[in-house]
Coordinates of C-alpha atoms in Angstrom, one line a residue:
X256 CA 108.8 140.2 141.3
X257 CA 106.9 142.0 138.6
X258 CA 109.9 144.0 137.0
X259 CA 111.7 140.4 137.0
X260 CA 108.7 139.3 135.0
X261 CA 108.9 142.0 132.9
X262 CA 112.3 141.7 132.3
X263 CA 112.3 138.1 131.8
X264 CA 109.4 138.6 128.9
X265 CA 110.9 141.6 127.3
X266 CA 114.3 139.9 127.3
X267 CA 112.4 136.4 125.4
X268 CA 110.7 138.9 122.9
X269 CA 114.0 140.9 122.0
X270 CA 116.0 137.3 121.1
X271 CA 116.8 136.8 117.8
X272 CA 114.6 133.8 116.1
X273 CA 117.3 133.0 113.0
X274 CA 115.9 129.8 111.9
X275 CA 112.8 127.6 111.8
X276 CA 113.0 123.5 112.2
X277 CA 110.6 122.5 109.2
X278 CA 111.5 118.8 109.7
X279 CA 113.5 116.1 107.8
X280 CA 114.3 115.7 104.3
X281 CA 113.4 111.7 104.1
X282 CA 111.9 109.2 102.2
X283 CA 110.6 107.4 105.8
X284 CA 107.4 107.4 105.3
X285 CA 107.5 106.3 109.2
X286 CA 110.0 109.1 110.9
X287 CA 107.9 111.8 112.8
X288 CA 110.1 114.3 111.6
X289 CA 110.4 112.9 107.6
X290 CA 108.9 115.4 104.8
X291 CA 107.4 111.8 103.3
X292 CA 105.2 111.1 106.7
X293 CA 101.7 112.0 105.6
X294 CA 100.9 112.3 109.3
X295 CA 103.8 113.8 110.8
X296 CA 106.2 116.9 109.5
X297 CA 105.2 115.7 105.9
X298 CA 101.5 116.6 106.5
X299 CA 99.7 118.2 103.7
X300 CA 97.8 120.0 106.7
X301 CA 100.8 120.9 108.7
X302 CA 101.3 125.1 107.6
X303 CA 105.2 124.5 107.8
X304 CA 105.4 121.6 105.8
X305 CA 107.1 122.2 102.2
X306 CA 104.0 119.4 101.1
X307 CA 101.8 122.1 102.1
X308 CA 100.9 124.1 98.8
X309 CA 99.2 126.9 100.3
X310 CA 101.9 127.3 102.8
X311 CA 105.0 129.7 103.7
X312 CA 107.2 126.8 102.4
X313 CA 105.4 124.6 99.7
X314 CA 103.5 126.7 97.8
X315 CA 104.8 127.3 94.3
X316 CA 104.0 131.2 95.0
X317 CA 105.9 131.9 98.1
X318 CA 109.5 133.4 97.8
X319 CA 110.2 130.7 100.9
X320 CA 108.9 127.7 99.6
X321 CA 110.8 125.2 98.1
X322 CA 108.5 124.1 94.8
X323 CA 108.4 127.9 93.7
X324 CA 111.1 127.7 90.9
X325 CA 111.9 131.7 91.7
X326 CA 112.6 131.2 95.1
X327 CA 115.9 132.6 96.6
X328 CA 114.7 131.6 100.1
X329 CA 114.0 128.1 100.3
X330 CA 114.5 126.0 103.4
X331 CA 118.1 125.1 103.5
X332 CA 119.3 121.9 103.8
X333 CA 122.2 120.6 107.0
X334 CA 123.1 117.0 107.7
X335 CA 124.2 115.6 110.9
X336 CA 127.1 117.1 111.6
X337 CA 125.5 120.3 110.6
X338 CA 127.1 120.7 107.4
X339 CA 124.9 122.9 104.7
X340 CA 123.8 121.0 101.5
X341 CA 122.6 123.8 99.7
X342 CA 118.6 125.0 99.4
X343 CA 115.6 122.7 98.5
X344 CA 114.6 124.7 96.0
X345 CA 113.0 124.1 92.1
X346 CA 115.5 127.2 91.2
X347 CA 117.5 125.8 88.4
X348 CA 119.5 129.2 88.6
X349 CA 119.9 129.8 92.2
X350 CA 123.3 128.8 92.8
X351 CA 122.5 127.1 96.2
X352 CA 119.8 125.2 94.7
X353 CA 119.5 121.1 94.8
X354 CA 117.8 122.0 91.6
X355 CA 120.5 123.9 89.9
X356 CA 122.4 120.8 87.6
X357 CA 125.3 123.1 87.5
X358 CA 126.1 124.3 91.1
X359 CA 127.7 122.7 93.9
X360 CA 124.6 121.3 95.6
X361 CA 122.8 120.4 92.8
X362 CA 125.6 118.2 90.6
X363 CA 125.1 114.5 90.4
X364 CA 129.1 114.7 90.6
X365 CA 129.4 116.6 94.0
X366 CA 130.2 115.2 96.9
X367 CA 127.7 117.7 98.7
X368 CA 125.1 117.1 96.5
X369 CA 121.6 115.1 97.5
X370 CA 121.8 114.2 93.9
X371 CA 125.0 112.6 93.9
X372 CA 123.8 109.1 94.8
X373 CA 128.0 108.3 96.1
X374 CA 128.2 111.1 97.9
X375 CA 125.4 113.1 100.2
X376 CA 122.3 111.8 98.3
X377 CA 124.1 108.3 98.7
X378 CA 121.5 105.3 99.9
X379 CA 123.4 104.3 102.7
X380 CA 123.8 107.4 104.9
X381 CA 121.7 107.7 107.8
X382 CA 121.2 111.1 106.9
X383 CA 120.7 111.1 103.4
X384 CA 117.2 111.7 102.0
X385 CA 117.4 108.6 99.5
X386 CA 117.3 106.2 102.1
X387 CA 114.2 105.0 103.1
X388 CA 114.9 103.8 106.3
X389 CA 117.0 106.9 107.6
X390 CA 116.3 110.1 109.1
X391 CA 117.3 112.2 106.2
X392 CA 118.6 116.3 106.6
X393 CA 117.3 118.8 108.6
X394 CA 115.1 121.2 107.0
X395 CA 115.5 124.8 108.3
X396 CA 113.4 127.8 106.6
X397 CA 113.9 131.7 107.7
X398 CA 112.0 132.8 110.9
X399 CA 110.4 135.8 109.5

């Protein structure tokens, strides 16, 4: 029985953590999982949330966080089919960024941009984060 233990635990530990569910990108201030719910995943209080300045993913210092305009690691954006929509990031020059005017995911004229208010970003998806009574995109931030 103990060396099943032990097995089972070392087995846990040695699995790969690739990702990190931060939440929703979402202007519902009422979803649970929504990055505008001042009580839920949006919490100022809440270390994961990218609303959280002194934390891994909102503070304007940290290489992860998504209002850091030098970040290359900022939580990555997937709607609900999993698709990728690029990095919430304020890097105008990463290529991946929703901030970059320029780049794929950034472009009010591409279809996979949350700024593209006819395409991703559009009002009407259920998983777009301009529309304030959906669920918005899944967050996901580097399990370091």
């Amino acid at each position: 029985m103990r060396k099943l233990i032990f097995v089972t635990i070392a087995v846990a530990l040695a699995a790969p953590v690739f990702a990190q569910n931060l939440g929703n990108l979402s202007s519902n201030p009422y979803g649970p999982d929504s990055s505008a719910n001042q009580y839920g995943a949006g919490s100022p209080y809440n270390p994961n949330s990218i609303n959280n300045p002194y934390g891994r993913f909102g503070s304007p210092y940290s290489p992860d966080s998504a209002t850091n305009p030098y970040a290359m690691d900022a939580p990555k954006l997937y709607d609900d089919q999993g698709n990728y929509h690029g990095k919430l990031s304020a890097n105008p020059y990463d290529p991946d960024s929703t901030s970059n005017q320029f780049g794929r995911y950034g472009s009010p004229y591409s279809a996979d941009s949350i700024n593209n208010p006819f395409g991703a970003g559009s009002p009407y998806r259920s998983d777009s984060p301009n529309n304030p009574y959906g669920h918005g995109m899944e967050m996901q931030g580097d399990a370091n």
